[in-house]
XYZ file of N, CA and C in Angstrom:
807
model
N 93.225 105.806 128.851
C 93.799 106.849 128.016
C 93.647 106.439 126.557
N 92.452 106.463 126.075
C 92.193 106.054 124.718
C 92.604 107.159 123.766
N 93.139 106.796 122.627
C 93.524 107.801 121.654
C 92.276 108.454 121.091
N 92.405 109.730 120.712
C 91.274 110.467 120.216
C 90.869 109.933 118.851
N 89.557 109.855 118.624
C 89.062 109.298 117.372
C 89.212 110.298 116.252
N 89.354 109.775 115.052
C 89.515 110.609 113.872
C 88.325 110.404 112.958
N 87.884 111.472 112.339
C 86.718 111.429 111.459
C 87.184 111.289 110.027
N 86.820 110.195 109.396
C 87.278 109.942 108.022
C 86.478 110.780 107.051
N 87.198 111.594 106.268
C 86.534 112.557 105.405
C 86.765 112.337 103.927
N 87.891 111.748 103.562
C 88.235 111.679 102.150
C 87.483 110.538 101.477
N 86.610 110.877 100.566
C 85.858 109.863 99.837
C 86.770 109.211 98.816
N 86.709 107.887 98.739
C 87.566 107.148 97.820
C 86.741 106.688 96.619
N 87.194 107.013 95.435
C 86.527 106.597 94.214
C 87.055 105.233 93.814
N 86.170 104.254 93.735
C 86.571 102.910 93.358
C 86.526 102.800 91.845
N 87.665 102.474 91.269
C 87.768 102.389 89.822
C 87.510 100.962 89.384
N 86.587 100.786 88.438
C 86.296 99.452 87.935
C 86.735 99.347 86.492
N 87.074 98.140 86.076
C 87.465 97.916 84.694
C 87.124 96.491 84.314
N 87.247 96.188 83.052
C 86.887 94.865 82.571
C 87.965 93.840 82.847
N 89.204 94.287 83.009
C 90.297 93.367 83.274
C 90.382 93.067 84.756
N 91.217 92.086 85.119
C 91.432 91.752 86.516
C 92.209 92.850 87.203
N 92.314 92.788 88.551
C 93.027 93.818 89.287
C 94.483 93.904 88.873
N 94.974 95.119 88.729
C 96.342 95.337 88.279
C 97.020 96.305 89.219
N 98.232 95.977 89.637
C 98.918 96.845 90.579
C 99.263 98.170 89.918
N 99.030 99.313 90.620
C 99.306 100.616 90.030
C 100.729 100.744 89.512
N 101.689 100.134 90.213
C 103.077 100.278 89.788
C 103.346 99.595 88.454
N 102.475 98.652 88.060
C 102.663 98.001 86.765
C 102.487 98.987 85.632
N 101.701 100.043 85.862
C 101.491 101.058 84.830
C 102.773 101.818 84.522
N 103.704 101.837 85.465
C 104.935 102.586 85.249
C 105.749 101.991 84.105
N 105.620 100.687 83.916
C 106.386 100.036 82.861
C 105.910 100.498 81.491
N 104.590 100.675 81.364
C 104.019 101.022 80.069
C 103.860 102.521 79.859
N 104.081 103.307 80.914
C 103.885 104.750 80.788
C 104.956 105.353 79.888
N 104.550 106.334 79.115
C 105.507 107.029 78.257
C 106.371 107.944 79.103
N 107.660 107.726 79.044
C 108.586 108.518 79.847
C 108.502 109.980 79.440
N 108.356 110.845 80.430
C 108.319 112.278 80.173
C 106.936 112.814 79.852
N 105.927 111.927 79.739
C 104.580 112.395 79.458
C 103.972 112.984 80.721
N 103.596 114.277 80.724
C 103.040 114.888 81.935
C 101.685 114.269 82.291
N 101.460 114.067 83.559
C 100.182 113.550 84.016
C 99.178 114.696 84.118
N 97.956 114.427 83.719
C 96.880 115.396 83.848
C 96.191 115.214 85.194
N 95.287 116.141 85.536
C 94.533 115.991 86.788
C 93.770 114.667 86.799
N 93.160 114.323 85.664
C 92.373 113.093 85.589
C 93.249 111.857 85.778
N 94.411 111.821 85.137
C 95.283 110.647 85.260
C 95.891 110.555 86.656
N 96.122 111.702 87.288
C 96.630 111.705 88.661
C 95.590 111.119 89.610
N 94.338 111.548 89.450
C 93.264 111.031 90.305
C 93.053 109.539 90.076
N 93.136 109.111 88.812
C 92.977 107.688 88.495
C 94.076 106.874 89.151
N 95.301 107.371 89.076
C 96.438 106.700 89.699
C 96.266 106.624 91.218
N 95.859 107.736 91.839
C 95.665 107.766 93.293
C 94.559 106.804 93.723
N 93.464 106.784 92.951
C 92.366 105.878 93.282
C 92.803 104.422 93.181
N 93.657 104.108 92.207
C 94.130 102.731 92.058
C 95.000 102.315 93.236
N 95.709 103.268 93.820
C 96.493 102.980 95.026
C 95.556 102.704 96.202
N 94.529 103.528 96.341
C 93.594 103.374 97.454
C 92.931 102.003 97.479
N 92.594 101.478 96.310
C 91.860 100.207 96.271
C 92.780 98.993 96.307
N 94.103 99.217 96.331
C 95.041 98.084 96.398
C 96.017 98.240 97.568
N 95.599 98.926 98.624
C 96.498 99.196 99.746
C 97.054 97.918 100.376
N 96.245 96.855 100.367
C 96.707 95.626 101.027
C 97.819 94.924 100.278
N 98.198 95.433 99.094
C 99.300 94.819 98.348
C 100.636 95.484 98.636
N 100.623 96.553 99.428
C 101.836 97.301 99.699
C 102.443 96.943 101.058
N 103.709 97.238 101.179
C 104.358 97.161 102.489
C 103.836 98.335 103.326
N 103.431 98.046 104.549
C 102.839 99.082 105.396
C 103.666 99.283 106.658
N 103.986 100.538 106.945
C 104.653 100.908 108.193
C 103.819 101.982 108.872
N 103.693 101.882 110.180
C 102.852 102.821 110.911
C 103.632 103.461 112.059
N 103.205 104.626 112.434
C 103.834 105.327 113.552
C 103.054 105.078 114.832
N 103.645 105.479 115.928
C 102.900 105.558 117.178
C 101.839 106.644 117.049
N 100.931 106.694 118.011
C 99.966 107.793 118.082
C 100.606 108.859 118.963
N 101.113 109.915 118.322
C 101.835 110.958 119.042
C 100.868 112.013 119.566
N 101.211 112.579 120.705
C 100.387 113.633 121.291
C 101.240 114.853 121.591
N 100.698 116.025 121.285
C 101.338 117.297 121.592
C 100.239 118.215 122.114
N 100.250 118.463 123.417
C 99.138 119.176 124.031
C 97.887 118.319 123.964
N 96.794 118.868 123.418
C 95.557 118.113 123.265
C 95.437 117.473 121.882
N 96.396 117.718 121.024
C 96.332 117.221 119.647
C 97.082 115.898 119.500
N 96.552 115.014 118.659
C 97.212 113.742 118.365
C 97.504 113.652 116.875
N 98.498 112.829 116.541
C 98.896 112.654 115.160
C 99.486 111.266 114.970
N 99.110 110.616 113.879
C 99.713 109.332 113.523
C 99.868 109.274 112.012
N 100.778 108.406 111.555
C 101.110 108.340 110.135
C 101.160 106.884 109.688
N 100.652 106.636 108.481
C 100.788 105.344 107.829
C 101.573 105.541 106.532
N 102.528 104.670 106.294
C 103.351 104.752 105.087
C 103.189 103.466 104.280
N 102.891 103.611 102.982
C 102.739 102.470 102.095
C 103.827 102.541 101.024
N 104.522 101.421 100.818
C 105.658 101.404 99.885
C 105.552 100.232 98.930
N 106.238 100.374 97.786
C 106.312 99.308 96.789
C 107.750 99.243 96.299
N 108.373 98.079 96.461
C 109.786 97.907 96.083
C 110.677 98.940 96.760
N 110.358 99.230 98.019
C 111.176 100.155 98.797
C 110.897 101.624 98.564
N 109.986 101.941 97.632
C 109.674 103.344 97.337
C 108.290 103.704 97.864
N 108.150 104.881 98.485
C 106.839 105.268 99.015
C 105.854 105.570 97.889
N 104.616 105.117 98.064
C 103.553 105.471 97.129
C 102.462 106.291 97.821
N 102.397 106.182 99.162
C 101.360 106.924 99.887
C 101.751 107.111 101.348
N 101.584 108.336 101.836
C 101.610 108.632 103.260
C 100.208 109.107 103.642
N 99.657 108.554 104.709
C 98.390 109.035 105.259
C 98.663 109.595 106.648
N 98.337 110.859 106.842
C 98.575 111.544 108.116
C 97.230 111.893 108.752
N 97.032 111.437 109.986
C 95.784 111.659 110.708
C 96.058 112.578 111.898
N 95.362 113.707 111.935
C 95.544 114.665 113.019
C 94.202 114.973 113.663
N 94.209 115.049 114.985
C 92.980 115.333 115.716
C 93.269 116.304 116.850
N 92.527 117.386 116.880
C 92.582 118.341 117.990
C 91.182 118.367 118.579
N 90.999 117.654 119.667
C 89.668 117.374 120.216
C 88.816 118.626 120.331
N 87.624 118.548 119.721
C 86.683 119.651 119.792
C 86.981 120.796 118.852
N 88.098 120.708 118.123
C 88.490 121.795 117.222
C 88.552 121.326 115.773
N 89.286 120.247 115.520
C 89.414 119.790 114.141
C 89.841 118.334 114.065
N 89.423 117.694 112.980
C 89.909 116.381 112.571
C 90.391 116.521 111.141
N 91.614 116.093 110.857
C 92.160 116.270 109.520
C 92.844 115.000 109.029
N 92.707 114.750 107.743
C 93.420 113.661 107.079
C 94.149 114.236 105.873
N 95.433 113.936 105.763
C 96.216 114.349 104.599
C 96.792 113.098 103.952
N 96.626 112.984 102.645
C 97.124 111.822 101.914
C 98.056 112.296 100.804
N 99.310 111.858 100.888
C 100.350 112.250 99.949
C 100.621 111.074 98.998
N 100.368 111.271 97.714
C 100.555 110.213 96.722
C 101.832 110.464 95.917
N 102.590 109.380 95.674
C 103.869 109.486 94.979
C 103.891 108.584 93.746
N 104.628 109.041 92.753
C 104.918 108.216 91.578
C 106.364 108.473 91.198
N 107.151 107.414 91.097
C 108.590 107.538 90.796
C 109.282 108.493 91.772
N 108.962 108.360 93.041
C 109.576 109.172 94.098
C 109.174 110.642 94.047
N 108.234 111.007 93.195
C 107.787 112.397 93.109
C 106.375 112.519 93.669
N 106.149 113.545 94.472
C 104.819 113.825 94.999
C 103.950 114.359 93.863
N 102.800 113.706 93.616
C 101.944 114.139 92.508
C 100.567 114.614 92.974
N 100.172 114.254 94.195
C 98.844 114.655 94.663
C 98.818 114.714 96.183
N 98.200 115.763 96.688
C 97.934 115.896 98.123
C 96.438 116.070 98.292
N 95.810 115.114 98.963
C 94.390 115.204 99.293
C 94.267 115.549 100.770
N 93.425 116.528 101.071
C 93.225 116.946 102.456
C 91.733 117.015 102.767
N 91.340 116.348 103.828
C 89.959 116.413 104.297
C 89.945 116.876 105.735
N 88.990 117.719 106.089
C 88.957 118.260 107.450
C 87.537 118.492 107.921
N 87.351 118.274 109.197
C 86.131 118.689 109.892
C 86.569 119.699 110.943
N 86.141 120.927 110.779
C 86.576 122.013 111.656
C 85.368 122.550 112.423
N 85.525 122.687 113.730
C 84.446 123.186 114.578
C 84.779 124.593 115.051
N 83.903 125.532 114.710
C 84.070 126.922 115.128
C 82.800 127.401 115.801
N 82.925 127.796 117.063
C 81.788 128.295 117.834
C 80.608 127.336 117.771
N 80.917 126.045 117.906
C 79.876 125.027 117.940
C 79.327 124.620 116.583
N 79.851 125.188 115.517
C 79.375 124.874 114.175
C 80.442 124.098 113.406
N 80.033 123.000 112.779
C 80.965 122.176 112.019
C 81.040 122.631 110.560
N 82.244 122.616 110.012
C 82.478 122.892 108.605
C 83.347 121.766 108.046
N 82.913 121.185 106.949
C 83.667 120.117 106.305
C 84.373 120.681 105.079
N 85.669 120.344 104.949
C 86.455 120.871 103.838
C 87.175 119.748 103.108
N 87.351 119.951 101.819
C 88.017 118.972 100.970
C 88.941 119.732 100.017
N 90.233 119.382 100.022
C 91.213 120.080 99.182
C 91.988 119.060 98.353
N 92.350 119.469 97.136
C 93.218 118.642 96.296
C 94.284 119.538 95.673
N 95.543 119.116 95.791
C 96.664 119.843 95.195
C 97.393 118.903 94.247
N 97.460 119.289 92.971
C 98.127 118.486 91.949
C 99.547 119.023 91.747
N 100.505 118.107 91.574
C 101.897 118.536 91.453
C 102.599 117.863 90.273
N 103.570 118.595 89.709
C 104.515 118.036 88.743
C 105.910 118.435 89.201
N 106.812 117.478 89.224
C 108.174 117.738 89.708
C 108.148 118.354 91.106
N 107.195 117.865 91.919
C 107.020 118.318 93.307
C 106.577 119.775 93.419
N 106.099 120.366 92.322
C 105.640 121.752 92.316
C 104.144 121.777 92.005
N 103.325 122.427 92.833
C 101.879 122.492 92.574
C 101.575 123.218 91.270
N 100.675 122.651 90.460
C 100.247 123.339 89.247
C 98.744 123.620 89.262
N 98.021 123.003 90.203
C 96.593 123.289 90.317
C 96.111 122.914 91.709
N 95.242 123.753 92.279
C 94.623 123.478 93.568
C 93.128 123.704 93.451
N 92.363 122.836 94.122
C 90.918 122.989 94.128
C 90.372 122.605 95.489
N 89.204 123.143 95.807
C 88.640 122.908 97.134
C 87.123 122.962 97.075
N 86.517 122.456 98.143
C 85.085 122.587 98.353
C 84.826 122.512 99.850
N 83.700 123.071 100.279
C 83.354 123.045 101.702
C 81.842 123.013 101.839
N 81.385 122.499 102.996
C 79.954 122.413 103.234
C 79.703 122.208 104.722
N 78.442 122.336 105.110
C 78.068 122.210 106.520
C 77.924 120.757 106.950
N 77.752 119.832 105.986
C 77.634 118.411 106.313
C 78.493 117.594 105.361
N 78.857 116.400 105.789
C 79.677 115.539 104.943
C 78.902 115.090 103.715
N 77.621 114.811 103.896
C 76.799 114.380 102.763
C 76.720 115.455 101.688
N 76.455 116.681 102.102
C 76.360 117.768 101.124
C 77.726 118.109 100.536
N 78.795 117.864 101.284
C 80.144 118.124 100.771
C 80.416 117.285 99.542
N 80.042 116.019 99.596
C 80.307 115.113 98.479
C 79.548 115.523 97.225
N 78.453 116.275 97.409
C 77.668 116.722 96.261
C 78.171 118.047 95.693
N 79.034 118.727 96.436
C 79.540 120.024 96.007
C 80.620 119.855 94.931
N 80.595 120.682 93.894
C 81.678 120.642 92.906
C 82.930 121.317 93.464
N 84.077 120.908 92.980
C 85.328 121.544 93.388
C 85.462 122.905 92.706
N 86.019 123.860 93.442
C 86.305 125.184 92.914
C 87.829 125.344 92.793
N 88.265 125.976 91.725
C 89.701 126.188 91.542
C 90.177 127.291 92.476
N 91.246 127.020 93.172
C 91.847 128.014 94.068
C 92.987 128.706 93.330
N 92.955 130.026 93.331
C 94.008 130.781 92.658
C 95.340 130.588 93.371
N 96.379 130.347 92.593
C 97.703 130.173 93.176
C 98.287 131.519 93.585
N 98.921 131.532 94.732
C 99.590 132.731 95.217
C 101.098 132.583 95.019
N 101.830 133.640 95.321
C 103.292 133.591 95.182
C 103.883 132.527 96.097
N 103.313 132.378 97.288
C 103.822 131.369 98.227
C 103.545 129.960 97.728
N 102.444 129.780 96.989
C 102.149 128.469 96.424
C 103.227 128.050 95.425
N 103.713 129.006 94.660
C 104.708 128.710 93.631
C 106.024 128.260 94.240
N 106.304 128.698 95.446
C 107.573 128.355 96.097
C 107.393 127.338 97.220
N 106.184 126.785 97.340
C 105.905 125.826 98.408
C 106.796 124.602 98.261
N 107.478 124.251 99.345
C 108.336 123.075 99.377
C 107.712 122.031 100.296
N 107.650 120.800 99.828
C 107.048 119.732 100.617
C 108.100 118.821 101.256
N 109.374 119.142 101.048
C 110.433 118.289 101.588
C 110.350 118.157 103.101
N 110.072 119.273 103.779
C 109.987 119.228 105.242
C 108.780 118.413 105.693
N 107.672 118.523 104.956
C 106.488 117.732 105.288
C 106.778 116.248 105.170
N 107.464 115.866 104.083
C 107.776 114.454 103.865
C 108.776 113.957 104.905
N 109.730 114.793 105.262
C 110.687 114.412 106.306
C 109.963 114.161 107.625
N 109.020 115.030 107.971
C 108.272 114.859 109.212
C 107.505 113.539 109.201
N 106.894 113.200 108.071
C 106.134 111.948 107.970
C 107.054 110.740 108.127
N 108.204 110.780 107.455
C 109.171 109.685 107.588
C 109.699 109.587 109.012
N 109.990 110.725 109.618
C 110.486 110.733 110.998
C 109.453 110.142 111.953
N 108.179 110.463 111.723
C 107.118 109.935 112.586
C 107.060 108.417 112.499
N 107.159 107.881 111.285
C 107.118 106.424 111.094
C 108.361 105.760 111.671
N 109.516 106.407 111.503
C 110.790 105.816 111.936
C 111.134 106.125 113.389
N 110.347 106.992 114.046
C 110.668 107.382 115.418
C 111.974 108.144 115.502
N 112.178 109.069 114.578
C 113.438 109.810 114.500
C 113.232 111.288 114.821
N 114.358 111.978 115.084
C 114.370 113.415 115.315
C 113.393 113.778 116.446
N 112.412 114.638 116.181
C 111.496 115.070 117.238
C 110.548 113.955 117.690
N 110.536 112.824 116.952
C 109.710 111.673 117.328
C 110.539 110.558 117.975
N 111.773 110.864 118.310
C 112.651 109.914 118.997
C 112.290 109.949 120.480
N 111.514 108.962 120.924
C 110.967 108.974 122.278
C 111.679 107.988 123.193
N 111.713 108.336 124.471
C 112.307 107.482 125.496
C 111.258 107.205 126.575
N 111.564 106.228 127.430
C 110.618 105.846 128.478
C 110.488 106.944 129.531
N 109.253 107.197 129.930
C 108.979 108.184 130.968
C 108.419 107.539 132.226
N 107.328 106.778 132.073
C 106.679 106.222 133.256
C 105.676 105.163 132.836
N 105.054 104.553 133.845
C 103.958 103.615 133.631
C 102.753 104.126 134.395
N 101.618 104.166 133.731
C 100.371 104.553 134.389
C 99.546 103.296 134.592
N 99.128 103.058 135.824
C 98.315 101.888 136.144
C 96.954 102.321 136.647
N 95.922 101.673 136.133
C 94.551 101.904 136.575
C 93.926 100.525 136.795
N 92.763 100.466 137.439
C 92.149 99.157 137.699
C 91.965 98.304 136.449
N 91.661 98.929 135.328
C 91.344 98.162 134.124
C 92.410 98.207 133.037
N 93.436 99.035 133.189
C 94.412 99.154 132.120
C 95.733 99.741 132.610
N 96.787 99.450 131.848
C 98.104 100.004 132.132
C 98.695 100.533 130.832
N 99.474 101.596 130.959
C 100.084 102.209 129.784
C 101.561 102.488 130.026
N 102.358 102.234 128.997
C 103.737 102.687 128.967
C 103.729 104.105 128.397
N 104.294 105.042 129.113
C 104.345 106.423 128.650
C 105.736 106.730 128.100
N 105.768 107.322 126.909
C 107.014 107.719 126.273
C 107.038 109.236 126.116
N 108.221 109.793 126.117
C 108.354 111.242 125.969
C 109.494 111.558 125.011
N 109.427 112.754 124.425
C 110.481 113.206 123.525
C 111.738 113.571 124.311
N 112.867 113.465 123.653
C 114.104 113.938 124.265
C 114.144 115.462 124.307
N 113.229 116.076 123.540
C 113.129 117.530 123.497
C 112.086 117.987 124.513
N 112.439 118.921 125.370
C 111.503 119.412 126.379
C 110.259 119.980 125.713
N 109.084 119.576 126.219
C 107.838 120.066 125.655
C 107.480 119.454 124.325
N 108.166 118.353 123.950
C 107.933 117.720 122.659
C 106.821 116.694 122.703
N 106.807 115.841 121.683
C 105.758 114.837 121.558
C 105.838 113.790 122.671
N 104.689 113.222 122.987
C 104.600 112.078 123.887
C 103.785 110.989 123.190
N 103.816 109.791 123.752
C 103.015 108.694 123.213
C 102.742 107.703 124.334
N 101.683 106.938 124.198
C 101.356 105.910 125.182
C 101.124 104.587 124.475
N 101.464 103.498 125.142
C 101.294 102.152 124.597
C 100.519 101.327 125.615
N 99.370 100.830 125.217
C 98.526 100.036 126.104
C 99.144 98.653 126.337
N 99.164 98.213 127.580
C 99.634 96.872 127.925
C 98.415 95.982 128.148
N 98.189 95.045 127.232
C 97.088 94.095 127.405
C 97.624 92.745 127.887
N 98.794 92.359 127.363
C 99.483 91.140 127.791
C 100.928 91.503 128.082
N 101.490 90.876 129.094
C 102.867 91.180 129.463
C 103.795 90.013 129.128
N 105.079 90.287 129.195
C 106.109 89.262 129.076
C 107.167 89.579 130.123
N 108.262 88.855 130.119
C 109.276 89.055 131.148
C 109.854 90.470 131.107
N 109.963 91.032 129.908
C 110.516 92.386 129.773
C 109.592 93.405 130.431
N 108.315 93.336 130.125
C 107.363 94.286 130.705
C 107.190 94.036 132.200
N 107.266 92.774 132.624
C 107.207 92.487 134.062
C 108.319 93.227 134.794
N 109.516 93.200 134.194
C 110.649 93.908 134.789
C 110.412 95.414 134.786
N 109.835 95.912 133.703
C 109.539 97.342 133.577
C 108.527 97.782 134.633
N 107.498 96.970 134.832
C 106.464 97.306 135.805
C 106.987 97.207 137.239
N 107.909 96.285 137.454
C 108.438 96.076 138.801
C 109.281 97.252 139.260
N 110.123 97.772 138.365
C 110.993 98.896 138.736
C 111.174 99.829 137.545
N 110.184 100.724 137.293
C 110.258 101.628 136.139
C 111.471 102.554 136.161
N 111.975 102.868 137.349
C 113.071 103.837 137.452
C 114.330 103.374 136.725
N 114.511 102.055 136.587
C 115.680 101.517 135.889
C 115.683 101.927 134.421
N 114.488 102.086 133.853
C 114.351 102.354 132.420
C 114.121 103.833 132.117
N 114.076 104.659 133.141
C 113.786 106.084 132.971
C 114.733 106.731 131.959
N 114.157 107.472 131.000
C 114.905 108.217 129.979
C 115.716 107.321 129.043
N 115.364 106.041 128.969
C 116.058 105.122 128.069
C 115.148 104.724 126.904
N 115.773 104.393 125.792
C 115.041 103.918 124.622
C 114.614 102.473 124.874
N 113.331 102.189 124.688
C 112.829 100.839 124.914
C 112.849 100.040 123.616
N 113.359 98.837 123.691
C 113.383 97.939 122.535
C 112.150 97.050 122.585
N 111.024 97.595 122.164
C 109.755 96.882 122.259
C 109.006 96.946 120.933
N 108.051 96.041 120.792
C 107.192 96.022 119.609
C 105.769 96.401 120.009
N 105.066 96.990 119.069
C 103.696 97.405 119.307
C 102.965 97.407 117.969
N 101.652 97.467 118.033
C 100.824 97.604 116.843
C 99.669 98.537 117.165
N 99.102 99.138 116.140
C 97.990 100.064 116.349
C 96.680 99.328 116.123
N 95.819 99.342 117.149
C 94.481 98.761 117.053
C 93.472 99.842 117.444
N 92.495 100.057 116.590
C 91.481 101.084 116.864
C 92.126 102.417 117.224
N 93.142 102.788 116.440
C 93.829 104.080 116.587
C 94.565 104.215 117.920
N 94.944 103.078 118.519
C 95.673 103.082 119.788
C 96.824 102.089 119.713
N 98.013 102.489 120.166
C 99.170 101.608 120.178
C 99.029 100.578 121.297
N 99.254 99.311 120.953
C 99.126 98.213 121.910
C 100.428 97.423 121.919
N 100.938 97.129 123.099
C 102.199 96.391 123.253
C 102.064 94.965 122.723
N 103.100 94.503 121.981
C 103.144 93.141 121.468
C 104.203 92.370 122.242
N 103.806 91.419 123.094
C 104.778 90.671 123.899
C 105.691 89.806 123.038
N 106.851 89.488 123.581
C 107.768 88.570 122.917
C 107.153 87.184 122.927
N 107.103 86.538 121.776
C 106.490 85.216 121.660
C 107.147 84.221 122.608
N 106.334 83.434 123.280
C 106.845 82.398 124.168
C 107.145 82.856 125.572
N 106.976 84.172 125.840
C 107.281 84.652 127.196
C 106.135 85.482 127.761
N 104.908 85.222 127.255
C 103.746 85.970 127.733
C 103.404 85.544 129.147
N 103.160 86.555 129.982
C 102.763 86.275 131.357
C 101.410 86.892 131.607
N 100.846 86.648 132.761
C 99.508 87.140 133.083
C 99.530 88.645 133.332
N 98.560 89.338 132.729
C 98.401 90.782 132.966
C 97.284 90.972 133.971
N 97.580 90.737 135.227
C 96.554 90.796 136.264
C 95.916 92.173 136.327
N 94.584 92.180 136.437
C 93.875 93.437 136.588
C 93.463 94.051 135.277
N 93.978 93.528 134.170
C 93.599 94.075 132.875
C 92.354 93.355 132.359
N 91.293 94.116 132.169
C 90.024 93.507 131.778
C 89.654 93.791 130.334
N 90.491 94.579 129.620
C 90.160 94.916 128.249
C 90.557 93.799 127.305
């Protein structure tokens, strides 16, 4: 049960300068308070975050599934404040989407969206950018093309703002991203079952809400806790599991408790 692959669409502009690498948050100290950011300064700030991701605290969500669609979220923070959420969504055979939410001083300043959409066997690549001040969009631009290569060569076109754009609220979007990372609300999952196959085993989780999200965690190595789970899954049915996991190749993998790893017989991966 491998997680569905995601197609990376958002091109990252690497910013070079004569000085050594500088953390984006250091610019906040020297920034003039109250000075509005322009589209160019917003993009420069976002690019500086992209090239220094390994300096941030990183939290990741499980790979959630709803029907045939999957979704996962990465959250990057600095001094406890979010600077970037990356949301990856895949609906097999229909679309692959990446949304990147950039923050400065707790305010959303840029939303980058990249998508590969398949309609009647034809692929369309799309790229959107929404600039914000005080969490309110002030400019939107987009481009689209039949191939990723030609997309990067296309200039952005300004999208006219509609009445709904003026009243667009991103609070619910941000709450959903935080909930996904924290396993809260509709992402609060409990144990459902264990699936065993000759080459792999998975812990299956389900939402407390009927018809809600599900998730799976690959078992590559076991410990005493998982041994107990595999021996009698019914004991843990509908209960919250106190386990650790990490995402490898877009798939959640169980992390055994140190010092209590046991043999995972039959697992060849």
